[in-house]
Every structure is written in C-alpha cells, then in structure tokens.
Amino acid sequence: MTRRDFSERDIHMALDGELPIDERVAYDAWLDANPEMKARSARYVADRAALRATFAGVLDEPVPARLQKIVFGEAPVKVAVTRSRWWLAAAAAAVLAIGGVGGYVAGIDRLGLEDPAEDQLAEQAIAAHVIYAAEKRHAVEVPASDKDHLQTWLSNRVGLKLVAPDLAAQGFQLVGGRLLPAGASKAAMLLYENDKGERISLFVTAESAEKAKGTYGSEENGPEAVYWLDKGYGCAVVGSLPRAQLTAVAKSAYSQLLAGLAS
C-alpha cells in the first residue's frame, strides 16, 4: 500500500476520479484519521451534487462559443455589477460541462466569493453530523453517562461555558459529545437521539464575528441546520426532521445554551 502525506488537493483528485488506485486505501485511512478533512470531503460531495442537480439541464446544453472563448482565455471576462448571481452560477455549470476544468465550486449562489460565516458554520455542522450521526459505536468521544466531565471538557476546549441542553420534552436524550476542528478554531458537538433512532446534533464554536440566524441545507433531502451567530459564538442544530420540528428543537436548545453561557 502506498504511504505518503495527503492534502486537500488529494480530496479534489479523489472526487474527480484522478487519485491513483494504488493510493486509495491509504487515502481512505488518512480521511478516517483526519475528521476535519473527512468532513470537508463530505461537504464538497454534497455541494457538488446540489450544483449538478440544480443545473442538470444546463449541463446537457452545448456550451456557447462566447463562454468557451472566456474559459480558454480568448476573450476578456466582462460581468456587469448588476448581473445576477444566478447567471454566474449558470456560467459555472457551463464551464463544468466543458470537462477540462476539475476541482470544486464552493456553492451555487456564492460563485467567486468567500462563504459567509453563517454558511461556513452550517456547512461544518452538517458535514460533522453526516459523519458522526451515522456511527453506532464511535459517534461520541465522551458518553452522556459522564455528562459533567463532557460539559467541563468541551467548555475548556472551546472557550465557552457549555451546558448540554435538556431536550427530553422534545423527545431527545443526550448520547454524548466530541471535540471537532472548525477552521482555525475548535467546535463542540453534542449528539442526541429519540426513541425512533433519529439523531440531531448541536455544533457550537466560540469563533464568530458575525450576527445572523437562519436555516441552511447543503443538499436536497439531506440534513438541515438551524443556526445562530451572535456575541462571538456560533451555534447550529442539525437534523433530518421536518423543518417545523427541527426549528422547535433548535429554539429550545439555543435558549438553554444562552442560559448556560450567561450563568
């Protein structure tokens, strides 16, 4: 088995089918050993699927000659400031259809722009949920049976006083939690489960200069995140519940997190 150091470039190669077959086993082992990169790979897969689903019809159309000239450097790119982001996304889909452009397009409505902080938080939370909510034996690092230690440990690591919300009234019991990377910072993830085996997760980080709230989904029929950014921290509640139910659970969790931070 080939052994070497992998990087984000290899994630793109793997997604594009360009990673050598003899490196695949080592690459998969590297992903398993690096949760941040595994979460990033999952996010790229989800966003690429969403992009392709949204512009499936465009991808089947012939690429206009003027766009081919732009792609191959034969004509200057002139995009009016009033042109909609939808047009830019459609152009991206056309570029992908040419086939010679590999890699990852980060978000169909944010083409060429850095992700807003709220989208980054939601995407990280969803990617972590996709990976760990499906785990049976290793979903958490510290189980709910050691709740006091879990809260103290995550509070110290993340830099916030975290209290695991009591969601029994919403039908969910705490499974446990784990520490995760969140860009250049750290995040706490708390996992809950109901008697149907449905799981939701709370993703909390202390690094945020933004103030926002909303709902975000990275792919159709996939988990959604209800998120808040305020006062230097961010929180996202992720699950595949009906939106009204997920929102109700999220509001309860968020109010308890706020109370814990203020205590």
PDB file of C-alpha atoms in Angstrom:
ATOM      1  CA  MET A   1       0.000   0.000   0.000  1.00  0.00           C
ATOM      2  CA  THR A   2       1.378   3.418  -0.969  1.00  0.00           C
ATOM      3  CA  ARG A   3       2.031   5.660   2.025  1.00  0.00           C
ATOM      4  CA  ARG A   4       2.502   9.426   1.736  1.00  0.00           C
ATOM      5  CA  ASP A   5       1.199  12.667   3.130  1.00  0.00           C
ATOM      6  CA  PHE A   6      -2.148  13.680   1.670  1.00  0.00           C
ATOM      7  CA  SER A   7      -3.667  17.157   1.400  1.00  0.00           C
ATOM      8  CA  GLU A   8      -6.839  18.943   0.305  1.00  0.00           C
ATOM      9  CA  ARG A   9      -5.610  18.642  -3.296  1.00  0.00           C
ATOM     10  CA  ASP A  10      -5.986  14.863  -2.980  1.00  0.00           C
ATOM     11  CA  ILE A  11      -9.621  15.325  -1.918  1.00  0.00           C
ATOM     12  CA  HIS A  12     -10.304  17.092  -5.202  1.00  0.00           C
ATOM     13  CA  MET A  13      -8.398  14.401  -7.118  1.00  0.00           C
ATOM     14  CA  ALA A  14     -10.424  11.670  -5.415  1.00  0.00           C
ATOM     15  CA  LEU A  15     -13.718  13.413  -6.157  1.00  0.00           C
ATOM     16  CA  ASP A  16     -12.679  13.860  -9.793  1.00  0.00           C
ATOM     17  CA  GLY A  17     -11.617  10.216 -10.113  1.00  0.00           C
ATOM     18  CA  GLU A  18      -7.977  11.202 -10.624  1.00  0.00           C
ATOM     19  CA  LEU A  19      -6.473   9.695  -7.464  1.00  0.00           C
ATOM     20  CA  PRO A  20      -4.301   6.659  -8.383  1.00  0.00           C
ATOM     21  CA  ILE A  21      -5.996   3.379  -7.477  1.00  0.00           C
ATOM     22  CA  ASP A  22      -2.970   2.165  -5.524  1.00  0.00           C
ATOM     23  CA  GLU A  23      -3.250   5.211  -3.225  1.00  0.00           C
ATOM     24  CA  ARG A  24      -6.957   4.826  -2.480  1.00  0.00           C
ATOM     25  CA  VAL A  25      -6.616   2.623   0.627  1.00  0.00           C
ATOM     26  CA  ALA A  26      -4.044   4.948   2.179  1.00  0.00           C
ATOM     27  CA  TYR A  27      -6.175   7.959   1.246  1.00  0.00           C
ATOM     28  CA  ASP A  28      -9.291   6.478   2.917  1.00  0.00           C
ATOM     29  CA  ALA A  29      -7.230   5.741   6.042  1.00  0.00           C
ATOM     30  CA  TRP A  30      -5.970   9.340   6.014  1.00  0.00           C
ATOM     31  CA  LEU A  31      -9.551  10.638   5.863  1.00  0.00           C
ATOM     32  CA  ASP A  32     -10.577   8.413   8.790  1.00  0.00           C
ATOM     33  CA  ALA A  33      -7.648   9.763  10.803  1.00  0.00           C
ATOM     34  CA  ASN A  34      -8.435  13.411   9.952  1.00  0.00           C
ATOM     35  CA  PRO A  35     -12.064  14.266  10.817  1.00  0.00           C
ATOM     36  CA  GLU A  36     -11.727  17.829   9.511  1.00  0.00           C
ATOM     37  CA  MET A  37     -10.642  16.637   6.066  1.00  0.00           C
ATOM     38  CA  LYS A  38     -13.292  13.904   6.060  1.00  0.00           C
ATOM     39  CA  ALA A  39     -15.945  16.494   6.902  1.00  0.00           C
ATOM     40  CA  ARG A  40     -14.598  18.750   4.162  1.00  0.00           C
ATOM     41  CA  SER A  41     -14.764  15.913   1.642  1.00  0.00           C
ATOM     42  CA  ALA A  42     -18.375  15.192   2.637  1.00  0.00           C
ATOM     43  CA  ARG A  43     -19.242  18.871   2.240  1.00  0.00           C
ATOM     44  CA  TYR A  44     -17.666  19.000  -1.214  1.00  0.00           C
ATOM     45  CA  VAL A  45     -19.606  15.920  -2.291  1.00  0.00           C
ATOM     46  CA  ALA A  46     -22.887  17.394  -1.033  1.00  0.00           C
ATOM     47  CA  ASP A  47     -22.345  20.790  -2.653  1.00  0.00           C
ATOM     48  CA  ARG A  48     -21.240  19.277  -5.962  1.00  0.00           C
ATOM     49  CA  ALA A  49     -24.365  17.105  -6.006  1.00  0.00           C
ATOM     50  CA  ALA A  50     -26.543  20.146  -5.285  1.00  0.00           C
ATOM     51  CA  LEU A  51     -24.865  22.106  -8.068  1.00  0.00           C
ATOM     52  CA  ARG A  52     -25.316  19.325 -10.605  1.00  0.00           C
ATOM     53  CA  ALA A  53     -28.946  18.742  -9.608  1.00  0.00           C
ATOM     54  CA  THR A  54     -29.779  22.440  -9.895  1.00  0.00           C
ATOM     55  CA  PHE A  55     -28.202  22.874 -13.314  1.00  0.00           C
ATOM     56  CA  ALA A  56     -28.739  19.414 -14.790  1.00  0.00           C
ATOM     57  CA  GLY A  57     -30.473  20.890 -17.813  1.00  0.00           C
ATOM     58  CA  VAL A  58     -27.731  23.441 -18.401  1.00  0.00           C
ATOM     59  CA  LEU A  59     -25.036  20.779 -18.284  1.00  0.00           C
ATOM     60  CA  ASP A  60     -26.663  18.985 -21.210  1.00  0.00           C
ATOM     61  CA  GLU A  61     -26.754  22.089 -23.391  1.00  0.00           C
ATOM     62  CA  PRO A  62     -23.967  22.986 -25.828  1.00  0.00           C
ATOM     63  CA  VAL A  63     -21.518  25.480 -24.371  1.00  0.00           C
ATOM     64  CA  PRO A  64     -21.957  28.870 -26.081  1.00  0.00           C
ATOM     65  CA  ALA A  65     -18.938  29.869 -28.170  1.00  0.00           C
ATOM     66  CA  ARG A  66     -18.505  33.130 -26.253  1.00  0.00           C
ATOM     67  CA  LEU A  67     -18.211  31.225 -22.965  1.00  0.00           C
ATOM     68  CA  GLN A  68     -15.678  28.813 -24.455  1.00  0.00           C
ATOM     69  CA  LYS A  69     -13.592  31.803 -25.529  1.00  0.00           C
ATOM     70  CA  ILE A  70     -13.706  33.191 -21.997  1.00  0.00           C
ATOM     71  CA  VAL A  71     -12.728  29.861 -20.450  1.00  0.00           C
ATOM     72  CA  PHE A  72      -9.786  29.399 -22.805  1.00  0.00           C
ATOM     73  CA  GLY A  73      -8.586  33.000 -22.437  1.00  0.00           C
ATOM     74  CA  GLU A  74      -9.604  34.124 -25.915  1.00  0.00           C
ATOM     75  CA  ALA A  75     -11.884  36.911 -24.729  1.00  0.00           C
ATOM     76  CA  PRO A  76     -11.978  39.204 -21.692  1.00  0.00           C
ATOM     77  CA  VAL A  77     -14.471  38.483 -18.946  1.00  0.00           C
ATOM     78  CA  LYS A  78     -16.949  41.353 -18.686  1.00  0.00           C
ATOM     79  CA  VAL A  79     -19.519  40.858 -15.970  1.00  0.00           C
ATOM     80  CA  ALA A  80     -21.714  43.829 -15.146  1.00  0.00           C
ATOM     81  CA  VAL A  81     -22.046  44.546 -11.437  1.00  0.00           C
ATOM     82  CA  THR A  82     -25.823  44.306 -11.748  1.00  0.00           C
ATOM     83  CA  ARG A  83     -25.727  40.815 -13.294  1.00  0.00           C
ATOM     84  CA  SER A  84     -27.429  38.261 -11.082  1.00  0.00           C
ATOM     85  CA  ARG A  85     -25.561  35.546  -9.197  1.00  0.00           C
ATOM     86  CA  TRP A  86     -27.818  33.001 -10.918  1.00  0.00           C
ATOM     87  CA  TRP A  87     -26.175  33.883 -14.226  1.00  0.00           C
ATOM     88  CA  LEU A  88     -22.741  33.406 -12.667  1.00  0.00           C
ATOM     89  CA  ALA A  89     -23.788  30.015 -11.346  1.00  0.00           C
ATOM     90  CA  ALA A  90     -25.123  29.034 -14.762  1.00  0.00           C
ATOM     91  CA  ALA A  91     -21.798  30.051 -16.285  1.00  0.00           C
ATOM     92  CA  ALA A  92     -20.051  27.829 -13.766  1.00  0.00           C
ATOM     93  CA  ALA A  93     -22.238  24.917 -14.787  1.00  0.00           C
ATOM     94  CA  ALA A  94     -21.323  25.567 -18.410  1.00  0.00           C
ATOM     95  CA  VAL A  95     -17.648  25.608 -17.515  1.00  0.00           C
ATOM     96  CA  LEU A  96     -18.020  22.273 -15.731  1.00  0.00           C
ATOM     97  CA  ALA A  97     -19.691  20.853 -18.836  1.00  0.00           C
ATOM     98  CA  ILE A  98     -16.539  21.501 -20.877  1.00  0.00           C
ATOM     99  CA  GLY A  99     -14.924  18.738 -18.868  1.00  0.00           C
ATOM    100  CA  GLY A 100     -11.410  20.125 -18.699  1.00  0.00           C
ATOM    101  CA  VAL A 101     -11.974  22.053 -15.519  1.00  0.00           C
ATOM    102  CA  GLY A 102     -11.625  19.915 -12.382  1.00  0.00           C
ATOM    103  CA  GLY A 103     -11.961  20.791  -8.740  1.00  0.00           C
ATOM    104  CA  TYR A 104     -14.706  22.084  -6.555  1.00  0.00           C
ATOM    105  CA  VAL A 105     -17.109  25.014  -6.940  1.00  0.00           C
ATOM    106  CA  ALA A 106     -17.983  26.262  -3.482  1.00  0.00           C
ATOM    107  CA  GLY A 107     -21.723  26.987  -3.519  1.00  0.00           C
ATOM    108  CA  ILE A 108     -24.002  27.746  -6.449  1.00  0.00           C
ATOM    109  CA  ASP A 109     -25.099  31.153  -5.207  1.00  0.00           C
ATOM    110  CA  ARG A 110     -21.689  32.281  -3.961  1.00  0.00           C
ATOM    111  CA  LEU A 111     -19.555  31.665  -7.049  1.00  0.00           C
ATOM    112  CA  GLY A 112     -16.268  33.527  -6.865  1.00  0.00           C
ATOM    113  CA  LEU A 113     -16.972  34.772  -3.355  1.00  0.00           C
ATOM    114  CA  GLU A 114     -15.824  33.548   0.029  1.00  0.00           C
ATOM    115  CA  ASP A 115     -18.503  31.755   2.003  1.00  0.00           C
ATOM    116  CA  PRO A 116     -20.317  33.952   4.510  1.00  0.00           C
ATOM    117  CA  ALA A 117     -19.567  32.990   8.098  1.00  0.00           C
ATOM    118  CA  GLU A 118     -23.058  31.627   8.638  1.00  0.00           C
ATOM    119  CA  ASP A 119     -22.799  29.293   5.658  1.00  0.00           C
ATOM    120  CA  GLN A 120     -19.398  28.079   6.790  1.00  0.00           C
ATOM    121  CA  LEU A 121     -20.781  27.308  10.242  1.00  0.00           C
ATOM    122  CA  ALA A 122     -23.807  25.492   8.825  1.00  0.00           C
ATOM    123  CA  GLU A 123     -21.730  23.507   6.324  1.00  0.00           C
ATOM    124  CA  GLN A 124     -19.251  22.432   9.013  1.00  0.00           C
ATOM    125  CA  ALA A 125     -22.106  21.415  11.302  1.00  0.00           C
ATOM    126  CA  ILE A 126     -23.877  19.429   8.571  1.00  0.00           C
ATOM    127  CA  ALA A 127     -20.667  17.697   7.473  1.00  0.00           C
ATOM    128  CA  ALA A 128     -19.894  16.671  11.067  1.00  0.00           C
ATOM    129  CA  HIS A 129     -23.468  15.428  11.543  1.00  0.00           C
ATOM    130  CA  VAL A 130     -23.338  13.340   8.355  1.00  0.00           C
ATOM    131  CA  ILE A 131     -20.153  11.622   9.546  1.00  0.00           C
ATOM    132  CA  TYR A 132     -20.846  11.052  13.227  1.00  0.00           C
ATOM    133  CA  ALA A 133     -24.632  10.719  13.496  1.00  0.00           C
ATOM    134  CA  ALA A 134     -24.375   7.554  11.402  1.00  0.00           C
ATOM    135  CA  GLU A 135     -21.784   5.994  13.705  1.00  0.00           C
ATOM    136  CA  LYS A 136     -23.041   3.348  16.111  1.00  0.00           C
ATOM    137  CA  ARG A 137     -20.050   2.639  18.355  1.00  0.00           C
ATOM    138  CA  HIS A 138     -17.897   5.727  17.874  1.00  0.00           C
ATOM    139  CA  ALA A 139     -20.382   8.554  17.439  1.00  0.00           C
ATOM    140  CA  VAL A 140     -19.097  10.398  20.519  1.00  0.00           C
ATOM    141  CA  GLU A 141     -15.860  10.704  22.476  1.00  0.00           C
ATOM    142  CA  VAL A 142     -17.472  11.202  25.884  1.00  0.00           C
ATOM    143  CA  PRO A 143     -20.834   9.495  26.617  1.00  0.00           C
ATOM    144  CA  ALA A 144     -23.822  11.072  28.327  1.00  0.00           C
ATOM    145  CA  SER A 145     -23.142   8.898  31.386  1.00  0.00           C
ATOM    146  CA  ASP A 146     -20.160  11.211  32.055  1.00  0.00           C
ATOM    147  CA  LYS A 147     -22.094  14.408  31.406  1.00  0.00           C
ATOM    148  CA  ASP A 148     -20.320  16.592  33.979  1.00  0.00           C
ATOM    149  CA  HIS A 149     -16.922  15.763  32.534  1.00  0.00           C
ATOM    150  CA  LEU A 150     -18.272  16.224  28.995  1.00  0.00           C
ATOM    151  CA  GLN A 151     -19.510  19.750  29.745  1.00  0.00           C
ATOM    152  CA  THR A 152     -16.345  20.781  31.573  1.00  0.00           C
ATOM    153  CA  TRP A 153     -14.024  19.310  28.938  1.00  0.00           C
ATOM    154  CA  LEU A 154     -15.799  20.904  25.973  1.00  0.00           C
ATOM    155  CA  SER A 155     -16.160  24.239  27.779  1.00  0.00           C
ATOM    156  CA  ASN A 156     -12.424  24.377  28.424  1.00  0.00           C
ATOM    157  CA  ARG A 157     -11.529  23.322  24.893  1.00  0.00           C
ATOM    158  CA  VAL A 158     -13.921  25.600  23.037  1.00  0.00           C
ATOM    159  CA  GLY A 159     -13.636  28.569  25.387  1.00  0.00           C
ATOM    160  CA  LEU A 160     -17.329  28.854  26.259  1.00  0.00           C
ATOM    161  CA  LYS A 161     -19.289  27.696  29.272  1.00  0.00           C
ATOM    162  CA  LEU A 162     -21.337  24.942  27.666  1.00  0.00           C
ATOM    163  CA  VAL A 163     -24.316  23.257  29.281  1.00  0.00           C
ATOM    164  CA  ALA A 164     -25.769  20.322  27.377  1.00  0.00           C
ATOM    165  CA  PRO A 165     -29.433  21.262  26.758  1.00  0.00           C
ATOM    166  CA  ASP A 166     -32.146  19.016  28.169  1.00  0.00           C
ATOM    167  CA  LEU A 167     -34.278  18.054  25.163  1.00  0.00           C
ATOM    168  CA  ALA A 168     -36.392  15.379  26.855  1.00  0.00           C
ATOM    169  CA  ALA A 169     -39.520  17.477  26.306  1.00  0.00           C
ATOM    170  CA  GLN A 170     -38.812  17.271  22.572  1.00  0.00           C
ATOM    171  CA  GLY A 171     -38.257  13.515  22.806  1.00  0.00           C
ATOM    172  CA  PHE A 172     -34.455  13.523  22.561  1.00  0.00           C
ATOM    173  CA  GLN A 173     -31.892  12.166  25.002  1.00  0.00           C
ATOM    174  CA  LEU A 174     -28.217  13.100  25.111  1.00  0.00           C
ATOM    175  CA  VAL A 175     -25.905  10.459  23.590  1.00  0.00           C
ATOM    176  CA  GLY A 176     -22.671  12.326  24.300  1.00  0.00           C
ATOM    177  CA  GLY A 177     -20.303  14.709  22.611  1.00  0.00           C
ATOM    178  CA  ARG A 178     -16.977  15.248  20.957  1.00  0.00           C
ATOM    179  CA  LEU A 179     -14.460  17.940  20.089  1.00  0.00           C
ATOM    180  CA  LEU A 180     -14.060  18.884  16.429  1.00  0.00           C
ATOM    181  CA  PRO A 181     -11.928  21.266  14.363  1.00  0.00           C
ATOM    182  CA  ALA A 182     -13.711  24.329  12.975  1.00  0.00           C
ATOM    183  CA  GLY A 183     -11.402  26.102  10.582  1.00  0.00           C
ATOM    184  CA  ALA A 184      -8.591  27.553  12.694  1.00  0.00           C
ATOM    185  CA  SER A 185     -10.609  27.060  15.875  1.00  0.00           C
ATOM    186  CA  LYS A 186     -12.443  24.283  17.749  1.00  0.00           C
ATOM    187  CA  ALA A 187     -16.087  23.278  17.979  1.00  0.00           C
ATOM    188  CA  ALA A 188     -18.142  21.215  20.396  1.00  0.00           C
ATOM    189  CA  MET A 189     -20.615  18.694  19.024  1.00  0.00           C
ATOM    190  CA  LEU A 190     -23.404  17.287  21.198  1.00  0.00           C
ATOM    191  CA  LEU A 191     -25.387  14.349  19.833  1.00  0.00           C
ATOM    192  CA  TYR A 192     -28.996  13.479  20.762  1.00  0.00           C
ATOM    193  CA  GLU A 193     -31.291  10.584  19.833  1.00  0.00           C
ATOM    194  CA  ASN A 194     -35.025   9.887  20.168  1.00  0.00           C
ATOM    195  CA  ASP A 195     -36.829   6.567  20.659  1.00  0.00           C
ATOM    196  CA  LYS A 196     -37.146   6.201  16.848  1.00  0.00           C
ATOM    197  CA  GLY A 197     -33.387   6.254  16.459  1.00  0.00           C
ATOM    198  CA  GLU A 198     -33.457   9.718  14.847  1.00  0.00           C
ATOM    199  CA  ARG A 199     -30.468  11.847  15.746  1.00  0.00           C
ATOM    200  CA  ILE A 200     -29.818  15.563  15.925  1.00  0.00           C
ATOM    201  CA  SER A 201     -26.604  17.346  16.783  1.00  0.00           C
ATOM    202  CA  LEU A 202     -25.577  20.687  18.239  1.00  0.00           C
ATOM    203  CA  PHE A 203     -22.446  22.296  16.832  1.00  0.00           C
ATOM    204  CA  VAL A 204     -21.042  25.186  18.881  1.00  0.00           C
ATOM    205  CA  THR A 205     -17.962  27.322  18.290  1.00  0.00           C
ATOM    206  CA  ALA A 206     -16.600  30.409  20.014  1.00  0.00           C
ATOM    207  CA  GLU A 207     -15.171  31.948  16.841  1.00  0.00           C
ATOM    208  CA  SER A 208     -17.608  34.266  15.077  1.00  0.00           C
ATOM    209  CA  ALA A 209     -17.606  37.980  14.390  1.00  0.00           C
ATOM    210  CA  GLU A 210     -20.945  37.842  12.568  1.00  0.00           C
ATOM    211  CA  LYS A 211     -24.532  38.231  13.744  1.00  0.00           C
ATOM    212  CA  ALA A 212     -27.056  36.174  11.809  1.00  0.00           C
ATOM    213  CA  LYS A 213     -29.629  33.410  12.016  1.00  0.00           C
ATOM    214  CA  GLY A 214     -31.357  31.162   9.530  1.00  0.00           C
ATOM    215  CA  THR A 215     -31.836  27.687   8.076  1.00  0.00           C
ATOM    216  CA  TYR A 216     -29.390  26.048   5.684  1.00  0.00           C
ATOM    217  CA  GLY A 217     -29.394  22.775   3.749  1.00  0.00           C
ATOM    218  CA  SER A 218     -26.469  21.638   1.582  1.00  0.00           C
ATOM    219  CA  GLU A 219     -28.414  19.105  -0.489  1.00  0.00           C
ATOM    220  CA  GLU A 220     -31.978  18.092  -1.262  1.00  0.00           C
ATOM    221  CA  ASN A 221     -33.408  15.582   1.235  1.00  0.00           C
ATOM    222  CA  GLY A 222     -30.244  15.886   3.335  1.00  0.00           C
ATOM    223  CA  PRO A 223     -29.950  17.192   6.899  1.00  0.00           C
ATOM    224  CA  GLU A 224     -30.629  20.869   7.561  1.00  0.00           C
ATOM    225  CA  ALA A 225     -29.024  23.260  10.018  1.00  0.00           C
ATOM    226  CA  VAL A 226     -30.863  25.894  12.035  1.00  0.00           C
ATOM    227  CA  TYR A 227     -28.131  28.321  13.086  1.00  0.00           C
ATOM    228  CA  TRP A 228     -27.398  31.449  15.088  1.00  0.00           C
ATOM    229  CA  LEU A 229     -24.322  33.671  15.156  1.00  0.00           C
ATOM    230  CA  ASP A 230     -24.132  36.247  17.921  1.00  0.00           C
ATOM    231  CA  LYS A 231     -21.813  37.762  20.538  1.00  0.00           C
ATOM    232  CA  GLY A 232     -18.673  35.948  19.426  1.00  0.00           C
ATOM    233  CA  TYR A 233     -20.046  32.430  19.144  1.00  0.00           C
ATOM    234  CA  GLY A 234     -21.985  30.320  16.697  1.00  0.00           C
ATOM    235  CA  CYS A 235     -24.488  27.512  17.184  1.00  0.00           C
ATOM    236  CA  ALA A 236     -26.102  25.168  14.651  1.00  0.00           C
ATOM    237  CA  VAL A 237     -28.679  22.446  15.335  1.00  0.00           C
ATOM    238  CA  VAL A 238     -28.619  19.798  12.601  1.00  0.00           C
ATOM    239  CA  GLY A 239     -31.026  17.002  11.743  1.00  0.00           C
ATOM    240  CA  SER A 240     -33.289  15.424   9.133  1.00  0.00           C
ATOM    241  CA  LEU A 241     -36.518  16.177  10.979  1.00  0.00           C
ATOM    242  CA  PRO A 242     -39.412  18.097   9.417  1.00  0.00           C
ATOM    243  CA  ARG A 243     -38.386  21.752   9.428  1.00  0.00           C
ATOM    244  CA  ALA A 244     -41.026  22.861  11.946  1.00  0.00           C
ATOM    245  CA  GLN A 245     -39.957  20.141  14.384  1.00  0.00           C
ATOM    246  CA  LEU A 246     -36.251  20.855  13.893  1.00  0.00           C
ATOM    247  CA  THR A 247     -36.858  24.560  14.450  1.00  0.00           C
ATOM    248  CA  ALA A 248     -38.764  23.891  17.684  1.00  0.00           C
ATOM    249  CA  VAL A 249     -35.976  21.642  18.977  1.00  0.00           C
ATOM    250  CA  ALA A 250     -33.372  24.217  17.926  1.00  0.00           C
ATOM    251  CA  LYS A 251     -35.121  27.053  19.759  1.00  0.00           C
ATOM    252  CA  SER A 252     -35.243  25.030  22.949  1.00  0.00           C
ATOM    253  CA  ALA A 253     -31.596  24.035  22.648  1.00  0.00           C
ATOM    254  CA  TYR A 254     -30.498  27.566  21.823  1.00  0.00           C
ATOM    255  CA  SER A 255     -32.340  29.150  24.753  1.00  0.00           C
ATOM    256  CA  GLN A 256     -30.705  26.680  27.129  1.00  0.00           C
ATOM    257  CA  LEU A 257     -27.279  27.262  25.618  1.00  0.00           C
ATOM    258  CA  LEU A 258     -27.767  31.021  26.115  1.00  0.00           C
ATOM    259  CA  ALA A 259     -28.795  30.497  29.726  1.00  0.00           C
ATOM    260  CA  GLY A 260     -25.710  28.354  30.281  1.00  0.00           C
ATOM    261  CA  LEU A 261     -23.416  30.957  28.752  1.00  0.00           C
ATOM    262  CA  ALA A 262     -24.903  33.666  30.967  1.00  0.00           C
ATOM    263  CA  SER A 263     -24.760  31.648  34.216  1.00  0.00           C
TER     264      SER A 263
END
